[in-house]
Every structure is written in structure tokens, then in C-alpha cells.
mmCIF file of C-alpha atoms and ligand atoms in Angstrom:
data_model
loop_
_atom_site.group_PDB
_atom_site.id
_atom_site.type_symbol
_atom_site.label_atom_id
_atom_site.label_comp_id
_atom_site.label_asym_id
_atom_site.label_seq_id
_atom_site.Cartn_x
_atom_site.Cartn_y
_atom_site.Cartn_z
ATOM 1 C CA MET G 1 0.139 -5.451 18.081
ATOM 2 C CA THR G 2 -0.061 -6.454 14.557
ATOM 3 C CA THR G 3 2.244 -4.598 12.339
ATOM 4 C CA ARG G 4 1.626 -6.009 8.300
ATOM 5 C CA ILE G 5 -0.735 -7.598 7.207
ATOM 6 C CA THR G 6 -0.643 -9.495 3.964
ATOM 7 C CA LEU G 7 -3.570 -10.088 1.751
ATOM 8 C CA ARG G 8 -4.371 -11.378 -1.768
ATOM 9 C CA ARG G 9 -3.808 -8.948 -4.009
ATOM 10 C CA PRO G 10 -7.170 -6.989 -3.843
ATOM 11 C CA ASP G 11 -9.169 -5.370 -7.137
ATOM 12 C CA ASP G 12 -11.143 -2.488 -7.410
ATOM 13 C CA TRP G 13 -14.332 -3.001 -8.207
ATOM 14 C CA HIS G 14 -15.444 0.804 -9.151
ATOM 15 C CA LEU G 15 -12.881 2.860 -10.741
ATOM 16 C CA HIS G 16 -13.120 6.202 -12.681
ATOM 17 C CA LEU G 17 -10.098 6.397 -14.914
ATOM 18 C CA ARG G 18 -10.967 8.944 -16.943
ATOM 19 C CA ASP G 19 -9.374 9.238 -20.226
ATOM 20 C CA GLY G 20 -6.091 11.354 -22.671
ATOM 21 C CA ALA G 21 -3.564 13.186 -20.089
ATOM 22 C CA MET G 22 -5.774 12.285 -16.602
ATOM 23 C CA LEU G 23 -6.012 8.700 -17.508
ATOM 24 C CA GLN G 24 -2.265 8.162 -17.562
ATOM 25 C CA THR G 25 -1.475 9.969 -14.536
ATOM 26 C CA VAL G 26 -3.885 8.144 -12.432
ATOM 27 C CA LEU G 27 -3.804 4.068 -13.566
ATOM 28 C CA SER G 28 -0.387 3.660 -12.106
ATOM 29 C CA TYR G 29 -1.790 4.196 -8.837
ATOM 30 C CA SER G 30 -4.631 1.542 -8.937
ATOM 31 C CA ALA G 31 -2.729 0.105 -10.512
ATOM 32 C CA ALA G 32 0.240 -0.076 -7.997
ATOM 33 C CA GLN G 33 -3.238 -1.447 -5.283
ATOM 34 C CA PHE G 34 -4.957 -3.571 -7.518
ATOM 35 C CA GLY G 35 -5.428 -6.405 -9.814
ATOM 36 C CA ARG G 36 -8.177 -5.369 -11.106
ATOM 37 C CA ALA G 37 -10.592 -2.939 -11.695
ATOM 38 C CA ILE G 38 -14.233 -2.560 -13.067
ATOM 39 C CA VAL G 39 -13.493 0.412 -14.919
ATOM 40 C CA MET G 40 -16.403 3.234 -15.085
ATOM 41 C CA PRO G 41 -17.622 3.894 -18.915
ATOM 42 C CA ASN G 42 -19.056 7.807 -17.633
ATOM 43 C CA LEU G 43 -16.667 9.021 -20.212
ATOM 44 C CA LYS G 44 -17.087 12.679 -21.585
ATOM 45 C CA THR G 45 -18.290 10.412 -24.677
ATOM 46 C CA PRO G 46 -19.849 8.011 -22.834
ATOM 47 C CA VAL G 47 -18.791 4.236 -23.957
ATOM 48 C CA THR G 48 -21.762 2.806 -25.031
ATOM 49 C CA THR G 49 -20.927 0.193 -27.486
ATOM 50 C CA THR G 50 -19.064 -2.869 -27.183
ATOM 51 C CA ALA G 51 -16.739 -0.959 -29.478
ATOM 52 C CA LEU G 52 -16.434 2.024 -27.649
ATOM 53 C CA ALA G 53 -15.008 -0.629 -24.638
ATOM 54 C CA ARG G 54 -12.874 -2.137 -26.644
ATOM 55 C CA ALA G 55 -11.361 0.782 -27.934
ATOM 56 C CA TYR G 56 -10.926 1.962 -24.175
ATOM 57 C CA ARG G 57 -9.261 -0.885 -22.799
ATOM 58 C CA GLU G 58 -7.093 -0.476 -25.640
ATOM 59 C CA ARG G 59 -5.964 2.891 -23.949
ATOM 60 C CA ILE G 60 -5.683 1.432 -20.954
ATOM 61 C CA VAL G 61 -3.660 -1.176 -21.305
ATOM 62 C CA ALA G 62 -1.328 1.060 -23.358
ATOM 63 C CA ALA G 63 -1.013 3.662 -20.371
ATOM 64 C CA LEU G 64 0.093 0.790 -18.374
ATOM 65 C CA PRO G 65 3.175 1.633 -16.599
ATOM 66 C CA PRO G 66 5.492 -1.119 -17.717
ATOM 67 C CA GLY G 67 5.454 -4.434 -15.941
ATOM 68 C CA ALA G 68 1.873 -3.903 -14.083
ATOM 69 C CA ASP G 69 0.246 -6.770 -13.023
ATOM 70 C CA PHE G 70 -3.259 -5.088 -13.963
ATOM 71 C CA VAL G 71 -6.500 -5.887 -15.782
ATOM 72 C CA PRO G 72 -9.131 -3.793 -16.751
ATOM 73 C CA LEU G 73 -12.484 -4.743 -17.039
ATOM 74 C CA MET G 74 -15.015 -2.662 -18.691
ATOM 75 C CA THR G 75 -17.754 -1.266 -18.400
ATOM 76 C CA VAL G 76 -20.447 -0.309 -21.146
ATOM 77 C CA TYR G 77 -22.784 2.761 -20.042
ATOM 78 C CA LEU G 78 -26.956 2.222 -20.579
ATOM 79 C CA CYS G 79 -29.105 4.441 -22.132
ATOM 80 C CA ASP G 80 -32.542 4.809 -23.425
ATOM 81 C CA GLY G 81 -31.511 3.449 -26.783
ATOM 82 C CA THR G 82 -28.905 0.709 -26.187
ATOM 83 C CA SER G 83 -28.435 -2.475 -28.258
ATOM 84 C CA ALA G 84 -29.178 -6.072 -26.553
ATOM 85 C CA ASP G 85 -27.488 -7.505 -28.891
ATOM 86 C CA ASP G 86 -24.480 -5.311 -28.922
ATOM 87 C CA LEU G 87 -23.896 -6.014 -25.222
ATOM 88 C CA CYS G 88 -24.419 -9.664 -24.931
ATOM 89 C CA ARG G 89 -21.783 -10.468 -27.563
ATOM 90 C CA GLY G 90 -19.726 -8.278 -26.083
ATOM 91 C CA PHE G 91 -19.828 -10.116 -22.826
ATOM 92 C CA GLU G 92 -19.662 -13.472 -24.708
ATOM 93 C CA ASP G 93 -16.718 -11.759 -26.843
ATOM 94 C CA GLY G 94 -15.229 -11.192 -22.767
ATOM 95 C CA VAL G 95 -15.058 -7.549 -23.631
ATOM 96 C CA LEU G 96 -16.825 -6.365 -21.302
ATOM 97 C CA THR G 97 -17.835 -7.341 -17.261
ATOM 98 C CA ALA G 98 -20.354 -5.510 -16.598
ATOM 99 C CA ALA G 99 -23.500 -3.039 -17.704
ATOM 100 C CA LYS G 100 -23.784 0.265 -15.689
ATOM 101 C CA LEU G 101 -27.380 2.204 -14.675
ATOM 102 C CA TYR G 102 -26.618 6.027 -14.470
ATOM 103 C CA PRO G 103 -30.276 7.286 -13.578
ATOM 104 C CA ALA G 104 -29.791 10.558 -15.676
ATOM 105 C CA GLY G 105 -28.735 13.596 -14.701
ATOM 106 C CA ALA G 106 -27.556 11.182 -11.418
ATOM 107 C CA THR G 107 -23.974 12.135 -11.442
ATOM 108 C CA THR G 108 -21.152 13.169 -13.221
ATOM 109 C CA HIS G 109 -21.896 12.780 -17.185
ATOM 110 C CA SER G 110 -24.679 11.210 -16.403
ATOM 111 C CA GLU G 111 -27.103 13.159 -18.645
ATOM 112 C CA HIS G 112 -27.183 10.406 -21.413
ATOM 113 C CA GLY G 113 -28.163 7.656 -18.656
ATOM 114 C CA VAL G 114 -31.228 5.746 -18.493
ATOM 115 C CA THR G 115 -34.624 7.606 -18.578
ATOM 116 C CA SER G 116 -36.957 5.058 -16.638
ATOM 117 C CA ILE G 117 -36.040 1.298 -16.344
ATOM 118 C CA ALA G 118 -39.110 0.718 -19.037
ATOM 119 C CA LYS G 119 -36.479 2.020 -21.583
ATOM 120 C CA VAL G 120 -34.316 -0.653 -20.798
ATOM 121 C CA ALA G 121 -35.893 -4.082 -19.794
ATOM 122 C CA PRO G 122 -35.141 -5.393 -23.219
ATOM 123 C CA VAL G 123 -31.286 -5.173 -22.438
ATOM 124 C CA LEU G 124 -32.556 -5.936 -18.565
ATOM 125 C CA GLU G 125 -34.330 -9.289 -20.056
ATOM 126 C CA THR G 126 -30.818 -10.237 -21.685
ATOM 127 C CA MET G 127 -28.201 -9.465 -19.303
ATOM 128 C CA GLN G 128 -30.498 -11.538 -16.810
ATOM 129 C CA ALA G 129 -30.642 -14.155 -19.480
ATOM 130 C CA ILE G 130 -26.721 -13.976 -19.590
ATOM 131 C CA GLY G 131 -25.705 -13.378 -15.819
ATOM 132 C CA MET G 132 -24.702 -10.074 -16.440
ATOM 133 C CA PRO G 133 -23.967 -7.668 -13.601
ATOM 134 C CA LEU G 134 -25.712 -4.301 -13.788
ATOM 135 C CA LEU G 135 -24.432 -2.305 -11.383
ATOM 136 C CA LEU G 136 -25.981 0.709 -9.873
ATOM 137 C CA HIS G 137 -26.025 4.369 -9.008
ATOM 138 C CA GLY G 138 -28.769 3.680 -6.483
ATOM 139 C CA GLU G 139 -29.832 7.604 -6.090
ATOM 140 C CA SER G 140 -33.419 9.317 -7.345
ATOM 141 C CA THR G 141 -33.112 11.955 -9.060
ATOM 142 C CA ASP G 142 -36.578 13.281 -8.652
ATOM 143 C CA PRO G 143 -35.405 16.399 -7.573
ATOM 144 C CA ALA G 144 -38.177 17.322 -5.056
ATOM 145 C CA VAL G 145 -35.933 14.101 -3.083
ATOM 146 C CA ASP G 146 -33.202 15.749 -0.277
ATOM 147 C CA VAL G 147 -30.059 15.134 -1.493
ATOM 148 C CA PHE G 148 -29.292 13.200 0.999
ATOM 149 C CA ASP G 149 -32.332 10.621 1.079
ATOM 150 C CA ARG G 150 -31.567 10.273 -2.758
ATOM 151 C CA GLU G 151 -30.444 6.582 -2.224
ATOM 152 C CA ALA G 152 -32.848 5.179 0.302
ATOM 153 C CA VAL G 153 -35.845 6.697 -1.707
ATOM 154 C CA PHE G 154 -34.313 5.163 -5.390
ATOM 155 C CA ILE G 155 -33.906 1.970 -2.996
ATOM 156 C CA GLU G 156 -37.865 1.747 -2.188
ATOM 157 C CA SER G 157 -38.980 3.698 -5.802
ATOM 158 C CA THR G 158 -36.667 2.048 -8.413
ATOM 159 C CA LEU G 159 -34.028 -1.223 -6.823
ATOM 160 C CA ARG G 160 -37.137 -3.731 -5.459
ATOM 161 C CA PRO G 161 -39.387 -3.817 -8.106
ATOM 162 C CA LEU G 162 -36.779 -4.377 -10.480
ATOM 163 C CA LEU G 163 -35.383 -6.992 -8.191
ATOM 164 C CA ARG G 164 -38.768 -8.314 -8.404
ATOM 165 C CA ASP G 165 -38.873 -7.905 -12.475
ATOM 166 C CA PHE G 166 -36.244 -9.733 -13.064
ATOM 167 C CA PRO G 167 -35.886 -11.867 -10.669
ATOM 168 C CA ALA G 168 -32.274 -13.772 -11.952
ATOM 169 C CA LEU G 169 -30.598 -10.302 -12.792
ATOM 170 C CA LYS G 170 -27.438 -9.217 -11.250
ATOM 171 C CA VAL G 171 -26.699 -5.981 -9.277
ATOM 172 C CA VAL G 172 -24.433 -4.655 -7.992
ATOM 173 C CA LEU G 173 -25.755 -1.606 -5.310
ATOM 174 C CA GLU G 174 -22.711 0.196 -6.036
ATOM 175 C CA HIS G 175 -21.371 3.066 -3.576
ATOM 176 C CA ILE G 176 -24.076 2.319 -0.800
ATOM 177 C CA THR G 177 -23.831 5.567 1.972
ATOM 178 C CA THR G 178 -26.781 4.899 4.243
ATOM 179 C CA GLU G 179 -27.982 2.241 7.024
ATOM 180 C CA GLU G 180 -31.127 0.979 4.666
ATOM 181 C CA ALA G 181 -28.207 0.665 2.145
ATOM 182 C CA ALA G 182 -27.151 -1.676 3.851
ATOM 183 C CA ASP G 183 -29.905 -2.937 5.565
ATOM 184 C CA PHE G 184 -31.815 -3.608 2.350
ATOM 185 C CA VAL G 185 -28.728 -5.867 0.453
ATOM 186 C CA ARG G 186 -28.209 -7.714 4.097
ATOM 187 C CA ALA G 187 -31.578 -8.554 3.767
ATOM 188 C CA ASP G 188 -32.242 -9.913 0.010
ATOM 189 C CA ALA G 189 -31.425 -13.611 0.387
ATOM 190 C CA SER G 190 -30.853 -14.526 -3.631
ATOM 191 C CA GLY G 191 -26.945 -13.962 -3.674
ATOM 192 C CA ARG G 192 -27.715 -11.732 -6.488
ATOM 193 C CA LEU G 193 -27.635 -8.557 -5.180
ATOM 194 C CA ALA G 194 -24.459 -6.866 -3.715
ATOM 195 C CA ALA G 195 -22.744 -3.720 -3.275
ATOM 196 C CA THR G 196 -19.301 -2.044 -3.106
ATOM 197 C CA ILE G 197 -18.215 0.745 -0.354
ATOM 198 C CA THR G 198 -15.998 3.768 -0.093
ATOM 199 C CA PRO G 199 -13.094 4.123 1.494
ATOM 200 C CA GLN G 200 -14.257 7.848 2.040
ATOM 201 C CA HIS G 201 -17.595 6.503 3.278
ATOM 202 C CA LEU G 202 -16.091 4.391 5.784
ATOM 203 C CA MET G 203 -13.850 7.413 7.314
ATOM 204 C CA PHE G 204 -16.260 10.072 7.353
ATOM 205 C CA ASN G 205 -20.190 11.237 7.720
ATOM 206 C CA ARG G 206 -21.632 14.814 6.446
ATOM 207 C CA ASN G 207 -20.017 16.731 8.677
ATOM 208 C CA ALA G 208 -16.363 17.023 7.129
ATOM 209 C CA ILE G 209 -17.834 18.404 4.020
ATOM 210 C CA PHE G 210 -18.150 21.630 6.388
ATOM 211 C CA THR G 211 -15.653 21.529 9.405
ATOM 212 C CA GLY G 212 -14.055 24.931 9.627
ATOM 213 C CA GLY G 213 -15.927 25.721 5.809
ATOM 214 C CA ILE G 214 -16.693 24.146 3.426
ATOM 215 C CA ARG G 215 -14.286 21.331 2.271
ATOM 216 C CA PRO G 216 -15.103 20.593 -2.026
ATOM 217 C CA HIS G 217 -12.455 17.859 -1.312
ATOM 218 C CA LEU G 218 -14.614 15.382 0.393
ATOM 219 C CA TYR G 219 -17.794 15.993 -1.918
ATOM 220 C CA CYS G 220 -18.507 13.265 -3.545
ATOM 221 C CA LEU G 221 -21.473 11.575 -5.141
ATOM 222 C CA PRO G 222 -23.566 10.593 -3.602
ATOM 223 C CA VAL G 223 -22.866 12.489 -1.101
ATOM 224 C CA LEU G 224 -21.664 11.482 2.382
ATOM 225 C CA LYS G 225 -24.120 10.474 5.215
ATOM 226 C CA ARG G 226 -24.707 11.174 8.803
ATOM 227 C CA GLU G 227 -22.411 9.364 11.510
ATOM 228 C CA ARG G 228 -25.531 5.888 11.669
ATOM 229 C CA HIS G 229 -24.816 5.533 8.188
ATOM 230 C CA ARG G 230 -20.824 5.350 8.697
ATOM 231 C CA LEU G 231 -21.323 3.034 11.808
ATOM 232 C CA ALA G 232 -23.753 0.827 9.459
ATOM 233 C CA LEU G 233 -21.498 0.623 6.742
ATOM 234 C CA ARG G 234 -18.602 -0.276 9.148
ATOM 235 C CA ARG G 235 -20.333 -2.964 9.781
ATOM 236 C CA VAL G 236 -21.027 -5.095 7.432
ATOM 237 C CA ALA G 237 -18.245 -3.828 5.677
ATOM 238 C CA THR G 238 -15.849 -5.219 8.394
ATOM 239 C CA SER G 239 -18.593 -8.324 8.809
ATOM 240 C CA GLY G 240 -17.138 -10.752 6.339
ATOM 241 C CA ASP G 241 -20.825 -11.142 4.635
ATOM 242 C CA ALA G 242 -19.445 -11.884 1.115
ATOM 243 C CA ARG G 243 -22.481 -9.395 -0.528
ATOM 244 C CA PHE G 244 -20.619 -6.529 0.579
ATOM 245 C CA PHE G 245 -16.756 -5.888 -1.577
ATOM 246 C CA LEU G 246 -13.780 -3.080 -2.173
ATOM 247 C CA GLY G 247 -15.103 -0.150 -5.035
ATOM 248 C CA THR G 248 -13.249 3.091 -4.205
ATOM 249 C CA ASP G 249 -15.091 4.925 -6.362
ATOM 250 C CA SER G 250 -12.224 6.639 -6.854
ATOM 251 C CA ALA G 251 -12.844 10.076 -9.278
ATOM 252 C CA PRO G 252 -10.226 12.003 -10.548
ATOM 253 C CA HIS G 253 -11.157 16.396 -11.201
ATOM 254 C CA LEU G 254 -8.285 19.092 -11.540
ATOM 255 C CA ARG G 255 -7.905 20.846 -8.165
ATOM 256 C CA THR G 256 -8.875 23.539 -10.082
ATOM 257 C CA LEU G 257 -12.678 22.394 -11.220
ATOM 258 C CA LYS G 258 -13.380 21.148 -7.450
ATOM 259 C CA GLU G 259 -12.210 24.651 -5.958
ATOM 260 C CA THR G 260 -14.255 26.615 -8.083
ATOM 261 C CA GLY G 261 -17.984 28.035 -7.600
ATOM 262 C CA CYS G 262 -19.355 24.985 -8.823
ATOM 263 C CA GLY G 263 -17.258 22.449 -7.693
ATOM 264 C CA CYS G 264 -16.708 19.300 -9.393
ATOM 265 C CA ALA G 265 -18.411 15.339 -7.456
ATOM 266 C CA GLY G 266 -15.856 12.900 -7.143
ATOM 267 C CA ILE G 267 -12.954 12.115 -4.685
ATOM 268 C CA PHE G 268 -9.362 10.879 -5.782
ATOM 269 C CA ASN G 269 -8.619 8.388 -3.532
ATOM 270 C CA ALA G 270 -6.236 5.868 -5.446
ATOM 271 C CA PRO G 271 -3.357 6.917 -4.238
ATOM 272 C CA VAL G 272 -4.159 5.792 -0.681
ATOM 273 C CA ALA G 273 -6.756 3.496 -1.293
ATOM 274 C CA LEU G 274 -5.898 0.487 0.617
ATOM 275 C CA GLN G 275 -4.296 2.404 3.492
ATOM 276 C CA SER G 276 -7.425 3.890 4.218
ATOM 277 C CA TYR G 277 -9.473 0.793 4.103
ATOM 278 C CA CYS G 278 -6.847 -0.611 6.636
ATOM 279 C CA THR G 279 -7.141 1.673 8.707
ATOM 280 C CA ALA G 280 -10.670 1.654 9.162
ATOM 281 C CA PHE G 281 -10.898 -2.132 9.656
ATOM 282 C CA GLU G 282 -7.986 -1.354 12.629
ATOM 283 C CA GLU G 283 -9.741 1.013 13.958
ATOM 284 C CA GLU G 284 -13.264 -1.554 13.752
ATOM 285 C CA GLY G 285 -10.980 -4.652 15.198
ATOM 286 C CA ALA G 286 -10.962 -6.579 12.336
ATOM 287 C CA LEU G 287 -7.807 -6.588 9.941
ATOM 288 C CA ASP G 288 -8.623 -10.020 10.035
ATOM 289 C CA LYS G 289 -11.509 -9.399 8.135
ATOM 290 C CA LEU G 290 -9.744 -7.215 5.408
ATOM 291 C CA GLU G 291 -8.759 -9.718 2.669
ATOM 292 C CA ALA G 292 -12.658 -11.328 2.247
ATOM 293 C CA PHE G 293 -14.154 -7.081 1.444
ATOM 294 C CA ALA G 294 -10.586 -6.234 -0.355
ATOM 295 C CA SER G 295 -9.753 -9.391 -2.392
ATOM 296 C CA LEU G 296 -12.141 -12.423 -2.130
ATOM 297 C CA ASN G 297 -16.175 -11.224 -2.175
ATOM 298 C CA GLY G 298 -15.590 -9.421 -5.710
ATOM 299 C CA PRO G 299 -13.919 -12.102 -7.440
ATOM 300 C CA ARG G 300 -16.842 -14.452 -5.538
ATOM 301 C CA PHE G 301 -19.452 -12.474 -7.239
ATOM 302 C CA TYR G 302 -18.355 -12.080 -10.438
ATOM 303 C CA GLY G 303 -17.203 -15.575 -10.615
ATOM 304 C CA LEU G 304 -14.098 -14.658 -11.172
ATOM 305 C CA ALA G 305 -10.770 -16.770 -9.298
ATOM 306 C CA PRO G 306 -9.054 -14.446 -6.710
ATOM 307 C CA ASN G 307 -5.967 -12.575 -7.451
ATOM 308 C CA GLU G 308 -2.500 -15.803 -7.174
ATOM 309 C CA ALA G 309 -0.530 -12.532 -6.342
ATOM 310 C CA SER G 310 0.141 -11.014 -2.975
ATOM 311 C CA VAL G 311 0.655 -7.460 -1.216
ATOM 312 C CA THR G 312 2.013 -6.675 1.967
ATOM 313 C CA LEU G 313 0.062 -3.316 4.027
ATOM 314 C CA GLU G 314 3.004 -2.119 6.737
ATOM 315 C CA ARG G 315 2.604 0.134 9.828
ATOM 316 C CA SER G 316 4.631 2.813 8.899
ATOM 317 C CA SER G 317 3.574 6.724 9.307
ATOM 318 C CA TRP G 318 3.317 8.407 6.252
ATOM 319 C CA GLU G 319 2.171 11.738 4.824
ATOM 320 C CA VAL G 320 -0.362 11.594 1.935
ATOM 321 C CA PRO G 321 1.136 14.437 -0.222
ATOM 322 C CA GLN G 322 -0.923 17.677 -0.968
ATOM 323 C CA ASP G 323 -1.130 17.040 -5.131
ATOM 324 C CA VAL G 324 -0.500 15.222 -7.738
ATOM 325 C CA GLU G 325 1.180 16.847 -10.780
ATOM 326 C CA LEU G 326 -0.203 16.078 -14.161
ATOM 327 C CA ALA G 327 2.053 15.921 -16.954
ATOM 328 C CA ALA G 328 -0.103 17.589 -19.058
ATOM 329 C CA GLY G 329 -0.397 20.641 -16.558
ATOM 330 C CA GLY G 330 -2.271 21.121 -13.711
ATOM 331 C CA ALA G 331 -3.560 18.913 -10.259
ATOM 332 C CA LEU G 332 -4.906 16.644 -8.569
ATOM 333 C CA HIS G 333 -5.310 16.860 -4.970
ATOM 334 C CA PRO G 334 -5.796 13.081 -3.088
ATOM 335 C CA PHE G 335 -8.024 11.924 -0.742
ATOM 336 C CA LEU G 336 -6.297 13.079 2.674
ATOM 337 C CA GLY G 337 -3.944 14.948 1.279
ATOM 338 C CA GLY G 338 -1.757 16.473 3.907
ATOM 339 C CA SER G 339 -2.765 14.256 6.720
ATOM 340 C CA ARG G 340 -0.869 11.036 7.539
ATOM 341 C CA LEU G 341 -2.105 7.470 7.551
ATOM 342 C CA PRO G 342 -0.630 4.961 10.384
ATOM 343 C CA TRP G 343 -0.516 1.941 6.934
ATOM 344 C CA ALA G 344 1.950 2.124 4.529
ATOM 345 C CA LEU G 345 1.990 -0.012 0.687
ATOM 346 C CA ARG G 346 5.314 -1.927 0.323
ATOM 347 C CA ASP G 347 6.741 -2.436 -2.101
ATOM 348 C CA ALA G 348 4.744 -0.095 -3.866
ATOM 349 C CA PRO G 349 5.853 3.518 -3.136
ATOM 350 C CA VAL G 350 3.474 6.084 -4.159
ATOM 351 C CA PRO G 351 4.367 6.021 -8.240
ATOM 352 C CA GLU G 352 5.237 8.994 -9.813
ATOM 353 C CA PRO G 353 3.478 10.499 -12.955
ATOM 354 C CA VAL G 354 4.067 8.921 -16.030
ATOM 355 C CA ALA G 355 5.425 11.271 -18.921
ATOM 356 C CA ALA G 356 2.111 11.652 -21.472
HETATM 357 C C1 LIG E 1 -17.760 10.641 -10.271
HETATM 358 C C2 LIG E 1 -17.263 11.362 -10.998
HETATM 359 O O1 LIG E 1 -16.828 11.927 -11.214
HETATM 360 O O2 LIG E 1 -17.233 10.322 -12.060
HETATM 361 N N1 LIG E 1 -18.416 10.846 -9.466
HETATM 362 C C3 LIG E 1 -18.077 10.743 -8.210
HETATM 363 O O3 LIG E 1 -18.537 12.125 -7.211
HETATM 364 N N2 LIG E 1 -18.851 9.845 -7.399
HETATM 365 C C4 LIG E 1 -19.386 9.879 -10.765
HETATM 366 C C5 LIG E 1 -20.483 8.862 -9.844
HETATM 367 O O4 LIG E 1 -19.630 7.139 -9.581
HETATM 368 O O5 LIG E 1 -21.112 9.310 -9.567
HETATM 369 ZN ZN1 LIG E 2 -18.600 6.312 -9.489
#
């Protein structure tokens, strides 16, 4: 039985770090696990320009624990009025790594998102020309579409035509949740389409949201799906296929804002991300494929070198804490809080929150 596994230091290709006191608390957890992360731009005031992304990057770097080996890769939030020139300069100056498209209304802080692809066509033309990846929240926002069908409908209504109209645009379909998405990405032969997968979508199906009562801490968007979808995600994640890679979608919300009459979508999995992925890969008998998924496929898609450093996971049962206190008050309930995981990260104890 494998008792220890060493990987090149992984990266997180989809992460919400928030800002202010929340950033101060959650950042150390991601920095303990990952060398780099694609940082989502959906702050309360979204990161819509290169100048805002540069300032946000400075706040993140200033909040890093001393000695941390972590590089934030910034994204810009596309809106109907995004300037192609600003995006192009930001990408060429190395401030921006990618641009994020939220269909308006699809998820947390997406109300400033794009109302139709036609509105951002000139921006997408520019991105295609300069090789800047487009990151997609792939869900239909048509209120008539069932919440469990939104990803599959988005693929046919928006993604397929988008790939046809922008034949060289690099696209990441983020946090995929369905067999349809896995099959769609696998069927693409162009090499410019990839997908990220979260730990929660590998570990749970939608029953988990309703087991013994409603479980707000398992509510995220896109929402967990049926078992057949979870199994399809496990197959592609553990297949070694370079088009699938790690993206936690760790999305912290205060416990009080999740345990309420209208709870926020988002799961805070940063403290347990690698340990959860490792558990899922072991269950599939695919520990030998974990490094490709976590540490190699993402950099390859983004045209970056893999990290030089390494991390070691050890077989050691540990109980995930129920709460992470924020220095500024309030608490976060981490993914799997209160349950046990069979894998622990060596030399990266779950860090204490840093004082703001
Ligand atoms: C994210 C958030 O809270 O910012 N929530 C989520 O459920 N994943 C937004 C997102 O990625 O959709
Ligand atoms: Zn997200």
C-alpha cells in the first residue's frame, strides 16, 4: 500500500481569494498547497481592467505569509464594455494571464457579466490573436432551463458556436460537472480546449446536498450533479488526458451567509484541496495520474513551465477542522469540516489564520 506520494508542486487553475480580511485568512491555505493560482476576478467591485488587476495582485502579494512560494496569476472580468486595447496591453505586460467570462447572472457577483457573446466579439478576436485564454463559467442563464441542465445547454447554445466562430481561441471550460462537458472536451481535437475539475465534483453527487436535511456547505455553482456525471468526471480526471486539470474553485463565504434563508453558492476547499484530490485518485486506483492532473497539464495548457519544488502527501488520517476563524470576526466552514481524510500534506500543517 502506498504510504507517501511526492509530486511536483501543483497549481490551482481556478481560485477565489476575495479581498480584505477574507483574503488575509484564506490565502495562506492556498499558498501552503499550490505554487500558482489563477485568481478569479469576481470581487464585489469586479476586476474589469488591467489597472484593477495590478492593484489586486499587489494586495495579494502583500497578504502572503512570510517565505510563501506562491504566485497569483491574474484574470480580468469581461463585461459588455471591456476594452480590447487594455486587455491586450495587460496580457503583453504580464499583468494578466487570462480573461474570465461570466454570463450575466450565472453566479456570485456575475451581475456585471457579459449579456451576449456578440457584445465581446472584438475582445475575443484580440484574445485569439494574442493567445490569451478565455475562461468560461459554462452555464446557461435562461431561467427556463433546469438548474441541473444549465451546463449541458450552455455547451450547445454558446460554447459550440463560440469555438466555431473563434477557431484559434484558447478556452478553458471551468469547473465542469457533467458527462456532457467531459465528452465535449474529449471530442475536441484542436488542442485549444481544456477543463478544470473541483474536488467536490469528484467526491459527491447531488444526493449529498440533501442527505438528512439541507447541506448548505455542499452548495456551489455549477451545482453537484447525478452519480453518472461524478463517475464521468473521475474517469477523465484520472485518465492522464492533458486537457483536464486541477481547479479547486475554492470560494469562501462566511458561515452565516451560507447557513441562512438564501445561502451563497461556493465551497471553501482550500485547506483540504490536495488531500481530497489524492483521496479520489486513490479510490480510482490512479495515484500515478495525480501529478499530471495537479502539476503538469495546467502549465502545459498555459504555456508555463511546471514548478520546480515538490510536495509530499502522507497516508495519515486527520480530522478537518469545523471552522476557520477570520481575524476580523466570523468563521468559514471548510469543505469536509468535521470529517476525516486519509491523506495529509507533509510539512504544510493546516496554517493558523494570519492576523490582519
Ligand atoms: C463562486 C463564488 O462564490 O465566487 N461560487 C461558486 O459556487 N463556485 C463563483 C463561481 O465560480 O461560480
Ligand atoms: Zn469559481
